[in-house]
Amino acid sequence: MIIILKPGATEEQTTELLTSLENMGFSYHFSQGVESSIIGIIGDTSKIDTDMLCANEIVSGVRRVSEPYKLANRKFHPVDSIIQVSGNTIGEGTFSVIAGPCSVESEEQIISVAKDVKKSGARFLRGGAFKPRTSPYAFQGLHADGLKLLLEAKKETGLPIVTEIMNQTHLDLFSDVDIIQVGARNMQNFELLKELGRCDKPILLKRGLANTIEEWLMSAEYIMAGGNTNVIFCERGIRTFETVTRNTIDLSAVPVLKKLSHLPVIVDPSHATGIPWMIEPLSKAAVAVGADGLMIEVHNNPKTALCDGAQSLTPMQFDHVMQKVKALAEFEGKKV
Ligand code: PEP
Ligand code: MN
């Protein structure tokens, strides 16, 4: 980290700043210039608050030369992380597909979809029990009953389950859930992230509606800083000026994350586009850019779905997508 001092900084003010850095446990390199001087801070600066430094009257600017995230950073963990979930592996030569309805609606619905997506090659069953809806009048999910139904579908099919948590006070209800999803709207719910950092379950961390990749990495860092290193990123599209698709899929986030981090990355083309016919081409694109898997919404009868029916695939459409994805992923040397 480099601190640039204002031209008028006095010796006394400069010494005071250098002493405060020493008191924080940092060493530094001070370089006296003709116009202005700079201080290069040596060591792990991830815990330094740059805004606090900028508030000092003699500081004209602060530049980070290393990233503010450490645990999620590939520099400190060069090997790809592999997440082990109930006998399945995410990352390392595998391409994992998570499929299921947007929300759990009934026993018949979730078991029927679970059986169908399993037959087509999905490794995980998804289904929301706590739904983050824009309208308070829309279906909010079956809550604890929805989680029970997911567990029944797991018992019936053997598929591990992925479901969203919206509030840390619900964590006890999630003890038999295999992967806990943090939805886009909660990517920066820091109290929730801190609590999930204290559990040992894999966390599927969706990208926020309008968040940068660095902010997303910092959210992963929140979870990891608590001791839980089982984090999986999920690109689900971001808000842009475009209105043809529900969101704009940012496939470049996949190679960027792979470069900056060691954590697995999956892609959710359902929420990214909101359009069923776009799921196939974008699923294939996700394989091509190096994603570790997909999350796809599938409903036994999309017309009657209580949430996101318009973007859901029928089991038959999903089966078709899976055949294409499987062929491509296997061509890339990955096990589906
Ligand atoms: C979901 O997975 O159903 C969901 C609500 O996703 P997102 O948080 O990406 O909108
Ligand atoms: Mn949905």
mmCIF file of C-alpha atoms and ligand atoms in Angstrom:
data_model
loop_
_atom_site.group_PDB
_atom_site.id
_atom_site.type_symbol
_atom_site.label_atom_id
_atom_site.label_comp_id
_atom_site.label_asym_id
_atom_site.label_seq_id
_atom_site.Cartn_x
_atom_site.Cartn_y
_atom_site.Cartn_z
ATOM 1 C CA MET A 1 0.000 0.000 0.000
ATOM 2 C CA ILE A 2 1.315 3.435 -0.937
ATOM 3 C CA ILE A 3 0.431 6.674 0.854
ATOM 4 C CA ILE A 4 1.040 9.876 -1.121
ATOM 5 C CA LEU A 5 1.570 12.928 1.064
ATOM 6 C CA LYS A 6 0.452 16.467 0.264
ATOM 7 C CA PRO A 7 3.256 18.897 -0.733
ATOM 8 C CA GLY A 8 2.828 20.983 2.414
ATOM 9 C CA ALA A 9 3.180 18.099 4.911
ATOM 10 C CA THR A 10 5.424 19.226 7.776
ATOM 11 C CA GLU A 11 8.101 17.030 9.331
ATOM 12 C CA GLU A 12 6.149 16.887 12.568
ATOM 13 C CA GLN A 13 2.908 15.750 10.840
ATOM 14 C CA THR A 14 4.829 13.172 8.805
ATOM 15 C CA THR A 15 6.549 11.744 11.888
ATOM 16 C CA GLU A 16 3.191 11.505 13.632
ATOM 17 C CA LEU A 17 1.758 9.479 10.721
ATOM 18 C CA LEU A 18 4.821 7.206 10.537
ATOM 19 C CA THR A 19 4.648 6.589 14.282
ATOM 20 C CA SER A 20 0.964 5.668 14.049
ATOM 21 C CA LEU A 21 1.822 3.121 11.307
ATOM 22 C CA GLU A 22 4.544 1.669 13.546
ATOM 23 C CA ASN A 23 2.070 1.476 16.412
ATOM 24 C CA MET A 24 -0.234 -0.553 14.157
ATOM 25 C CA GLY A 25 2.633 -3.011 13.656
ATOM 26 C CA PHE A 26 3.720 -1.979 10.161
ATOM 27 C CA SER A 27 7.130 -1.200 8.810
ATOM 28 C CA TYR A 28 7.457 1.218 5.906
ATOM 29 C CA HIS A 29 9.701 2.701 3.316
ATOM 30 C CA PHE A 30 9.706 6.513 3.286
ATOM 31 C CA SER A 31 10.680 8.289 0.107
ATOM 32 C CA GLN A 32 11.248 12.047 0.234
ATOM 33 C CA GLY A 33 10.359 13.731 -3.062
ATOM 34 C CA VAL A 34 10.905 17.301 -4.271
ATOM 35 C CA GLU A 35 7.193 18.106 -4.521
ATOM 36 C CA SER A 36 5.653 15.432 -2.309
ATOM 37 C CA SER A 37 6.759 12.355 -0.391
ATOM 38 C CA ILE A 38 5.439 8.804 -0.403
ATOM 39 C CA ILE A 39 5.240 6.067 2.200
ATOM 40 C CA GLY A 40 5.277 2.425 1.103
ATOM 41 C CA ILE A 41 3.716 0.217 3.785
ATOM 42 C CA ILE A 42 5.307 -3.218 4.034
ATOM 43 C CA GLY A 43 3.362 -6.328 5.055
ATOM 44 C CA ASP A 44 -0.243 -7.519 5.026
ATOM 45 C CA THR A 45 -2.287 -4.349 4.620
ATOM 46 C CA SER A 46 -5.661 -6.085 4.190
ATOM 47 C CA LYS A 47 -6.786 -4.865 7.620
ATOM 48 C CA ILE A 48 -5.914 -1.203 6.981
ATOM 49 C CA ASP A 49 -8.863 1.131 6.506
ATOM 50 C CA THR A 50 -7.837 3.316 3.547
ATOM 51 C CA ASP A 51 -10.608 5.830 4.312
ATOM 52 C CA MET A 52 -9.092 6.424 7.743
ATOM 53 C CA LEU A 53 -5.707 7.198 6.179
ATOM 54 C CA CYS A 54 -7.347 9.513 3.631
ATOM 55 C CA ALA A 55 -8.933 11.421 6.508
ATOM 56 C CA ASN A 56 -5.451 12.510 7.642
ATOM 57 C CA GLU A 57 -4.900 16.140 6.609
ATOM 58 C CA ILE A 58 -1.447 15.479 5.072
ATOM 59 C CA VAL A 59 -2.549 12.493 2.937
ATOM 60 C CA SER A 60 -3.401 13.288 -0.675
ATOM 61 C CA GLY A 61 -4.119 9.684 -1.721
ATOM 62 C CA VAL A 62 -3.772 6.000 -0.889
ATOM 63 C CA ARG A 63 -3.192 3.239 -3.475
ATOM 64 C CA ARG A 64 -3.443 -0.442 -2.801
ATOM 65 C CA VAL A 65 -0.823 -2.498 -4.582
ATOM 66 C CA SER A 66 -2.178 -5.785 -3.232
ATOM 67 C CA GLU A 67 -5.769 -6.978 -2.987
ATOM 68 C CA PRO A 68 -7.782 -6.384 0.215
ATOM 69 C CA TYR A 69 -8.796 -10.077 0.324
ATOM 70 C CA LYS A 70 -6.317 -12.652 1.496
ATOM 71 C CA LEU A 71 -8.044 -15.968 2.221
ATOM 72 C CA ALA A 72 -9.938 -15.958 -1.084
ATOM 73 C CA ASN A 73 -6.824 -14.825 -2.975
ATOM 74 C CA ARG A 74 -5.079 -17.232 -5.337
ATOM 75 C CA LYS A 75 -1.735 -15.559 -4.523
ATOM 76 C CA PHE A 76 -1.771 -17.119 -1.061
ATOM 77 C CA HIS A 77 -3.441 -20.386 -2.176
ATOM 78 C CA PRO A 78 -2.259 -21.175 -5.714
ATOM 79 C CA VAL A 79 -4.010 -24.556 -5.963
ATOM 80 C CA ASP A 80 -7.723 -24.729 -6.904
ATOM 81 C CA SER A 81 -9.953 -25.388 -3.893
ATOM 82 C CA ILE A 82 -12.104 -28.472 -4.035
ATOM 83 C CA ILE A 83 -15.356 -28.520 -2.084
ATOM 84 C CA GLN A 84 -16.486 -31.899 -0.787
ATOM 85 C CA VAL A 85 -20.234 -32.130 -0.303
ATOM 86 C CA SER A 86 -21.925 -35.314 0.865
ATOM 87 C CA GLY A 87 -19.862 -37.617 -1.351
ATOM 88 C CA ASN A 88 -19.746 -35.161 -4.269
ATOM 89 C CA THR A 89 -16.899 -32.940 -5.376
ATOM 90 C CA ILE A 90 -17.227 -29.391 -6.680
ATOM 91 C CA GLY A 91 -14.193 -28.222 -8.631
ATOM 92 C CA GLU A 92 -11.185 -30.283 -9.781
ATOM 93 C CA GLY A 93 -12.154 -32.032 -12.992
ATOM 94 C CA THR A 94 -15.871 -32.132 -12.251
ATOM 95 C CA PHE A 95 -18.771 -30.174 -13.688
ATOM 96 C CA SER A 96 -21.608 -30.108 -11.148
ATOM 97 C CA VAL A 97 -25.156 -29.290 -12.129
ATOM 98 C CA ILE A 98 -27.606 -28.069 -9.489
ATOM 99 C CA ALA A 99 -31.219 -28.191 -10.700
ATOM 100 C CA GLY A 100 -34.718 -27.873 -9.332
ATOM 101 C CA PRO A 101 -37.600 -25.461 -8.939
ATOM 102 C CA CYS A 102 -37.268 -21.869 -7.833
ATOM 103 C CA SER A 103 -39.361 -22.692 -4.774
ATOM 104 C CA VAL A 104 -40.535 -25.832 -3.034
ATOM 105 C CA GLU A 105 -44.320 -25.919 -3.451
ATOM 106 C CA SER A 106 -45.511 -29.386 -2.457
ATOM 107 C CA GLU A 107 -44.234 -32.890 -1.764
ATOM 108 C CA GLU A 108 -45.457 -34.119 -5.122
ATOM 109 C CA GLN A 109 -43.790 -31.245 -6.985
ATOM 110 C CA ILE A 110 -40.361 -31.431 -5.346
ATOM 111 C CA ILE A 111 -40.117 -35.229 -5.470
ATOM 112 C CA SER A 112 -41.202 -35.373 -9.076
ATOM 113 C CA VAL A 113 -38.675 -32.695 -10.138
ATOM 114 C CA ALA A 114 -35.935 -34.293 -8.022
ATOM 115 C CA LYS A 115 -36.421 -37.662 -9.728
ATOM 116 C CA ASP A 116 -36.444 -36.089 -13.181
ATOM 117 C CA VAL A 117 -33.343 -33.920 -12.747
ATOM 118 C CA LYS A 118 -31.467 -36.835 -11.204
ATOM 119 C CA LYS A 119 -32.312 -39.024 -14.211
ATOM 120 C CA SER A 120 -30.899 -36.317 -16.486
ATOM 121 C CA GLY A 121 -27.611 -36.139 -14.565
ATOM 122 C CA ALA A 122 -28.012 -33.310 -12.025
ATOM 123 C CA ARG A 123 -25.808 -33.835 -8.949
ATOM 124 C CA PHE A 124 -27.713 -31.546 -6.584
ATOM 125 C CA LEU A 125 -31.342 -30.586 -6.030
ATOM 126 C CA ARG A 126 -32.208 -26.922 -5.521
ATOM 127 C CA GLY A 127 -35.443 -25.431 -4.197
ATOM 128 C CA GLY A 128 -36.184 -22.319 -2.186
ATOM 129 C CA ALA A 129 -38.004 -22.557 1.140
ATOM 130 C CA PHE A 130 -37.329 -18.926 2.119
ATOM 131 C CA LYS A 131 -37.914 -16.769 -0.948
ATOM 132 C CA PRO A 132 -36.643 -13.199 -1.335
ATOM 133 C CA ARG A 133 -39.533 -11.682 -3.309
ATOM 134 C CA THR A 134 -39.768 -8.096 -4.508
ATOM 135 C CA SER A 135 -43.418 -7.938 -3.465
ATOM 136 C CA PRO A 136 -44.480 -8.741 0.105
ATOM 137 C CA TYR A 137 -47.727 -10.105 -1.392
ATOM 138 C CA ALA A 138 -45.949 -12.704 -3.574
ATOM 139 C CA PHE A 139 -45.424 -16.317 -2.430
ATOM 140 C CA GLN A 140 -42.736 -16.211 0.262
ATOM 141 C CA GLY A 141 -41.925 -19.948 0.370
ATOM 142 C CA LEU A 142 -43.013 -22.759 2.680
ATOM 143 C CA HIS A 143 -40.266 -21.972 5.219
ATOM 144 C CA ALA A 144 -39.564 -24.850 7.656
ATOM 145 C CA ASP A 145 -42.120 -27.078 5.875
ATOM 146 C CA GLY A 146 -40.299 -26.450 2.599
ATOM 147 C CA LEU A 147 -37.015 -27.578 4.151
ATOM 148 C CA LYS A 148 -38.728 -30.767 5.382
ATOM 149 C CA LEU A 149 -39.988 -31.480 1.870
ATOM 150 C CA LEU A 150 -36.498 -30.940 0.444
ATOM 151 C CA LEU A 151 -35.143 -33.462 2.942
ATOM 152 C CA GLU A 152 -37.810 -35.942 1.851
ATOM 153 C CA ALA A 153 -36.774 -35.458 -1.775
ATOM 154 C CA LYS A 154 -33.164 -36.014 -0.694
ATOM 155 C CA LYS A 155 -34.159 -39.237 1.060
ATOM 156 C CA GLU A 156 -36.095 -40.382 -1.985
ATOM 157 C CA THR A 157 -33.387 -39.619 -4.577
ATOM 158 C CA GLY A 158 -30.108 -39.352 -2.674
ATOM 159 C CA LEU A 159 -29.506 -35.903 -4.196
ATOM 160 C CA PRO A 160 -27.839 -33.441 -1.818
ATOM 161 C CA ILE A 161 -29.851 -30.231 -1.432
ATOM 162 C CA VAL A 162 -29.098 -26.558 -2.007
ATOM 163 C CA THR A 163 -31.394 -23.932 -0.524
ATOM 164 C CA GLU A 164 -31.288 -20.240 0.354
ATOM 165 C CA ILE A 165 -30.948 -18.768 3.827
ATOM 166 C CA MET A 166 -32.234 -15.224 4.359
ATOM 167 C CA ASN A 167 -31.637 -14.735 8.043
ATOM 168 C CA GLN A 168 -28.973 -16.040 10.405
ATOM 169 C CA THR A 169 -31.589 -16.781 13.057
ATOM 170 C CA HIS A 170 -32.850 -19.603 10.787
ATOM 171 C CA LEU A 171 -29.500 -21.401 10.748
ATOM 172 C CA ASP A 172 -30.648 -24.206 13.078
ATOM 173 C CA LEU A 173 -33.285 -25.183 10.514
ATOM 174 C CA PHE A 174 -30.503 -25.706 7.938
ATOM 175 C CA SER A 175 -28.579 -28.405 9.847
ATOM 176 C CA ASP A 176 -29.373 -31.124 7.257
ATOM 177 C CA VAL A 177 -28.993 -28.886 4.217
ATOM 178 C CA ASP A 178 -25.921 -29.794 2.138
ATOM 179 C CA ILE A 179 -25.146 -26.408 0.550
ATOM 180 C CA ILE A 180 -26.496 -23.127 1.918
ATOM 181 C CA GLN A 181 -27.208 -20.502 -0.716
ATOM 182 C CA VAL A 182 -26.713 -16.797 -0.090
ATOM 183 C CA GLY A 183 -28.922 -15.056 -2.628
ATOM 184 C CA ALA A 184 -28.029 -12.005 -4.685
ATOM 185 C CA ARG A 185 -29.968 -9.706 -2.363
ATOM 186 C CA ASN A 186 -27.952 -10.852 0.635
ATOM 187 C CA MET A 187 -24.449 -10.865 -0.847
ATOM 188 C CA GLN A 188 -23.551 -7.935 1.372
ATOM 189 C CA ASN A 189 -25.594 -8.912 4.412
ATOM 190 C CA PHE A 190 -22.447 -8.938 6.499
ATOM 191 C CA GLU A 191 -24.006 -10.222 9.738
ATOM 192 C CA LEU A 192 -25.384 -13.218 7.791
ATOM 193 C CA LEU A 193 -21.992 -13.796 6.123
ATOM 194 C CA LYS A 194 -20.189 -13.653 9.493
ATOM 195 C CA GLU A 195 -22.581 -16.211 10.979
ATOM 196 C CA LEU A 196 -22.124 -18.525 7.972
ATOM 197 C CA GLY A 197 -18.382 -18.169 8.506
ATOM 198 C CA ARG A 198 -18.852 -19.845 11.868
ATOM 199 C CA CYS A 199 -20.534 -22.961 10.401
ATOM 200 C CA ASP A 200 -18.826 -25.655 8.360
ATOM 201 C CA LYS A 201 -21.324 -26.026 5.527
ATOM 202 C CA PRO A 202 -20.450 -25.202 1.924
ATOM 203 C CA ILE A 203 -21.845 -21.779 0.984
ATOM 204 C CA LEU A 204 -23.040 -20.944 -2.523
ATOM 205 C CA LEU A 205 -22.442 -17.214 -2.713
ATOM 206 C CA LYS A 206 -24.446 -15.558 -5.467
ATOM 207 C CA ARG A 207 -23.279 -12.278 -6.948
ATOM 208 C CA GLY A 208 -25.220 -9.209 -5.849
ATOM 209 C CA LEU A 209 -27.499 -7.434 -8.323
ATOM 210 C CA ALA A 210 -25.023 -4.580 -8.802
ATOM 211 C CA ASN A 211 -21.788 -5.701 -7.206
ATOM 212 C CA THR A 212 -18.256 -5.607 -8.522
ATOM 213 C CA ILE A 213 -16.101 -8.707 -8.571
ATOM 214 C CA GLU A 214 -13.922 -7.235 -5.831
ATOM 215 C CA GLU A 215 -16.964 -6.675 -3.583
ATOM 216 C CA TRP A 216 -18.000 -10.273 -4.257
ATOM 217 C CA LEU A 217 -14.525 -11.523 -3.319
ATOM 218 C CA MET A 218 -14.714 -9.460 -0.125
ATOM 219 C CA SER A 219 -18.027 -11.162 0.738
ATOM 220 C CA ALA A 220 -16.325 -14.541 0.308
ATOM 221 C CA GLU A 221 -13.560 -13.185 2.541
ATOM 222 C CA TYR A 222 -16.155 -12.403 5.258
ATOM 223 C CA ILE A 223 -17.247 -16.061 5.310
ATOM 224 C CA MET A 224 -13.683 -17.378 5.156
ATOM 225 C CA ALA A 225 -12.438 -15.009 7.858
ATOM 226 C CA GLY A 226 -14.832 -16.768 10.246
ATOM 227 C CA GLY A 227 -13.171 -20.107 9.519
ATOM 228 C CA ASN A 228 -15.440 -21.538 6.809
ATOM 229 C CA THR A 229 -13.367 -21.917 3.646
ATOM 230 C CA ASN A 230 -16.041 -23.847 1.706
ATOM 231 C CA VAL A 231 -17.244 -21.054 -0.545
ATOM 232 C CA ILE A 232 -18.523 -21.450 -4.126
ATOM 233 C CA PHE A 233 -19.205 -18.383 -6.293
ATOM 234 C CA CYS A 234 -22.346 -18.250 -8.441
ATOM 235 C CA GLU A 235 -22.598 -15.733 -11.284
ATOM 236 C CA ARG A 236 -26.310 -14.976 -11.776
ATOM 237 C CA GLY A 237 -26.256 -11.843 -13.899
ATOM 238 C CA ILE A 238 -26.031 -8.200 -12.935
ATOM 239 C CA ARG A 239 -28.215 -5.127 -13.490
ATOM 240 C CA THR A 240 -27.379 -3.164 -16.620
ATOM 241 C CA PHE A 241 -29.282 -0.857 -18.996
ATOM 242 C CA GLU A 242 -30.340 -3.904 -21.065
ATOM 243 C CA THR A 243 -33.975 -4.942 -20.760
ATOM 244 C CA VAL A 244 -34.291 -7.879 -23.184
ATOM 245 C CA THR A 245 -32.905 -10.242 -20.560
ATOM 246 C CA ARG A 246 -33.839 -10.210 -16.852
ATOM 247 C CA ASN A 247 -30.205 -9.458 -15.978
ATOM 248 C CA THR A 248 -26.978 -9.333 -17.975
ATOM 249 C CA ILE A 249 -24.873 -12.450 -17.598
ATOM 250 C CA ASP A 250 -21.245 -11.595 -16.902
ATOM 251 C CA LEU A 251 -19.404 -14.632 -18.159
ATOM 252 C CA SER A 252 -16.114 -12.758 -17.989
ATOM 253 C CA ALA A 253 -16.491 -12.991 -14.204
ATOM 254 C CA VAL A 254 -15.685 -16.710 -14.455
ATOM 255 C CA PRO A 255 -12.120 -16.435 -15.828
ATOM 256 C CA VAL A 256 -11.537 -13.293 -13.720
ATOM 257 C CA LEU A 257 -12.501 -15.139 -10.520
ATOM 258 C CA LYS A 258 -10.453 -18.156 -11.569
ATOM 259 C CA LYS A 259 -7.438 -15.881 -11.967
ATOM 260 C CA LEU A 260 -7.927 -13.945 -8.719
ATOM 261 C CA SER A 261 -9.238 -16.730 -6.511
ATOM 262 C CA HIS A 262 -8.865 -20.466 -5.917
ATOM 263 C CA LEU A 263 -12.562 -21.009 -5.141
ATOM 264 C CA PRO A 264 -14.951 -22.828 -7.527
ATOM 265 C CA VAL A 265 -17.326 -20.806 -9.718
ATOM 266 C CA ILE A 266 -20.680 -21.878 -11.099
ATOM 267 C CA VAL A 267 -23.107 -20.071 -13.424
ATOM 268 C CA ASP A 268 -26.877 -19.628 -13.069
ATOM 269 C CA PRO A 269 -28.239 -18.880 -16.572
ATOM 270 C CA SER A 270 -31.866 -19.032 -15.314
ATOM 271 C CA HIS A 271 -31.762 -15.883 -13.165
ATOM 272 C CA ALA A 272 -29.190 -14.286 -15.459
ATOM 273 C CA THR A 273 -31.513 -14.329 -18.467
ATOM 274 C CA GLY A 274 -35.036 -15.111 -17.262
ATOM 275 C CA ILE A 275 -35.590 -16.798 -20.642
ATOM 276 C CA PRO A 276 -35.840 -20.595 -21.024
ATOM 277 C CA TRP A 277 -34.463 -20.811 -24.584
ATOM 278 C CA MET A 278 -31.300 -18.971 -23.527
ATOM 279 C CA ILE A 279 -30.389 -21.588 -20.929
ATOM 280 C CA GLU A 280 -28.865 -23.988 -23.444
ATOM 281 C CA PRO A 281 -26.507 -21.589 -25.274
ATOM 282 C CA LEU A 282 -25.377 -19.921 -22.038
ATOM 283 C CA SER A 283 -24.890 -23.237 -20.262
ATOM 284 C CA LYS A 284 -22.615 -24.288 -23.093
ATOM 285 C CA ALA A 285 -20.816 -20.937 -22.858
ATOM 286 C CA ALA A 286 -20.350 -21.470 -19.102
ATOM 287 C CA VAL A 287 -18.568 -24.757 -19.806
ATOM 288 C CA ALA A 288 -16.400 -23.026 -22.395
ATOM 289 C CA VAL A 289 -15.278 -20.214 -20.057
ATOM 290 C CA GLY A 290 -14.191 -22.711 -17.412
ATOM 291 C CA ALA A 291 -17.076 -22.759 -14.907
ATOM 292 C CA ASP A 292 -17.210 -25.634 -12.422
ATOM 293 C CA GLY A 293 -20.936 -26.130 -12.804
ATOM 294 C CA LEU A 294 -24.386 -24.691 -13.366
ATOM 295 C CA MET A 295 -27.524 -23.899 -11.432
ATOM 296 C CA ILE A 296 -30.684 -24.284 -13.535
ATOM 297 C CA GLU A 297 -34.345 -23.853 -12.572
ATOM 298 C CA VAL A 298 -36.567 -26.786 -13.553
ATOM 299 C CA HIS A 299 -40.275 -27.131 -12.792
ATOM 300 C CA ASN A 300 -42.630 -30.049 -13.485
ATOM 301 C CA ASN A 301 -45.258 -27.572 -14.692
ATOM 302 C CA PRO A 302 -43.746 -24.081 -15.228
ATOM 303 C CA LYS A 303 -47.168 -22.603 -16.078
ATOM 304 C CA THR A 304 -48.369 -23.165 -12.518
ATOM 305 C CA ALA A 305 -45.103 -22.343 -10.711
ATOM 306 C CA LEU A 306 -45.493 -20.029 -7.696
ATOM 307 C CA CYS A 307 -42.159 -18.352 -8.473
ATOM 308 C CA ASP A 308 -40.024 -17.898 -11.609
ATOM 309 C CA GLY A 309 -42.148 -20.176 -13.810
ATOM 310 C CA ALA A 310 -41.407 -18.051 -16.877
ATOM 311 C CA GLN A 311 -37.698 -18.887 -16.732
ATOM 312 C CA SER A 312 -38.021 -22.519 -15.647
ATOM 313 C CA LEU A 313 -37.278 -25.427 -17.960
ATOM 314 C CA THR A 314 -39.549 -28.440 -18.126
ATOM 315 C CA PRO A 315 -37.832 -31.706 -17.172
ATOM 316 C CA MET A 316 -37.724 -32.624 -20.875
ATOM 317 C CA GLN A 317 -36.068 -29.327 -21.845
ATOM 318 C CA PHE A 318 -33.598 -29.777 -18.997
ATOM 319 C CA ASP A 319 -32.750 -33.259 -20.197
ATOM 320 C CA HIS A 320 -31.918 -31.840 -23.622
ATOM 321 C CA VAL A 321 -29.687 -29.123 -22.117
ATOM 322 C CA MET A 322 -27.935 -31.729 -19.962
ATOM 323 C CA GLN A 323 -27.074 -33.873 -22.968
ATOM 324 C CA LYS A 324 -25.413 -30.884 -24.671
ATOM 325 C CA VAL A 325 -23.647 -29.761 -21.499
ATOM 326 C CA LYS A 326 -22.435 -33.261 -20.702
ATOM 327 C CA ALA A 327 -20.903 -33.713 -24.149
ATOM 328 C CA LEU A 328 -19.102 -30.373 -23.959
ATOM 329 C CA ALA A 329 -17.893 -30.776 -20.376
ATOM 330 C CA GLU A 330 -16.606 -34.271 -21.102
ATOM 331 C CA PHE A 331 -14.813 -32.892 -24.152
ATOM 332 C CA GLU A 332 -13.115 -30.468 -21.719
ATOM 333 C CA GLY A 333 -12.062 -33.472 -19.621
ATOM 334 C CA LYS A 334 -14.593 -32.884 -16.831
ATOM 335 C CA LYS A 335 -16.809 -35.441 -15.163
ATOM 336 C CA VAL A 336 -20.477 -34.400 -15.079
HETATM 337 C C1 PEP B 1 -32.980 -18.142 -6.561
HETATM 338 O O1 PEP B 1 -31.965 -18.849 -6.677
HETATM 339 O O2 PEP B 1 -34.132 -18.561 -6.680
HETATM 340 C C2 PEP B 1 -32.800 -16.681 -6.371
HETATM 341 C C3 PEP B 1 -33.704 -15.951 -5.746
HETATM 342 O O3 PEP B 1 -31.673 -16.252 -6.922
HETATM 343 P P1 PEP B 1 -30.967 -14.794 -6.897
HETATM 344 O O4 PEP B 1 -30.611 -14.559 -5.491
HETATM 345 O O5 PEP B 1 -29.776 -15.015 -7.793
HETATM 346 O O6 PEP B 1 -31.950 -13.817 -7.457
HETATM 347 MN MN MN B 2 -35.729 -18.241 -8.796
#
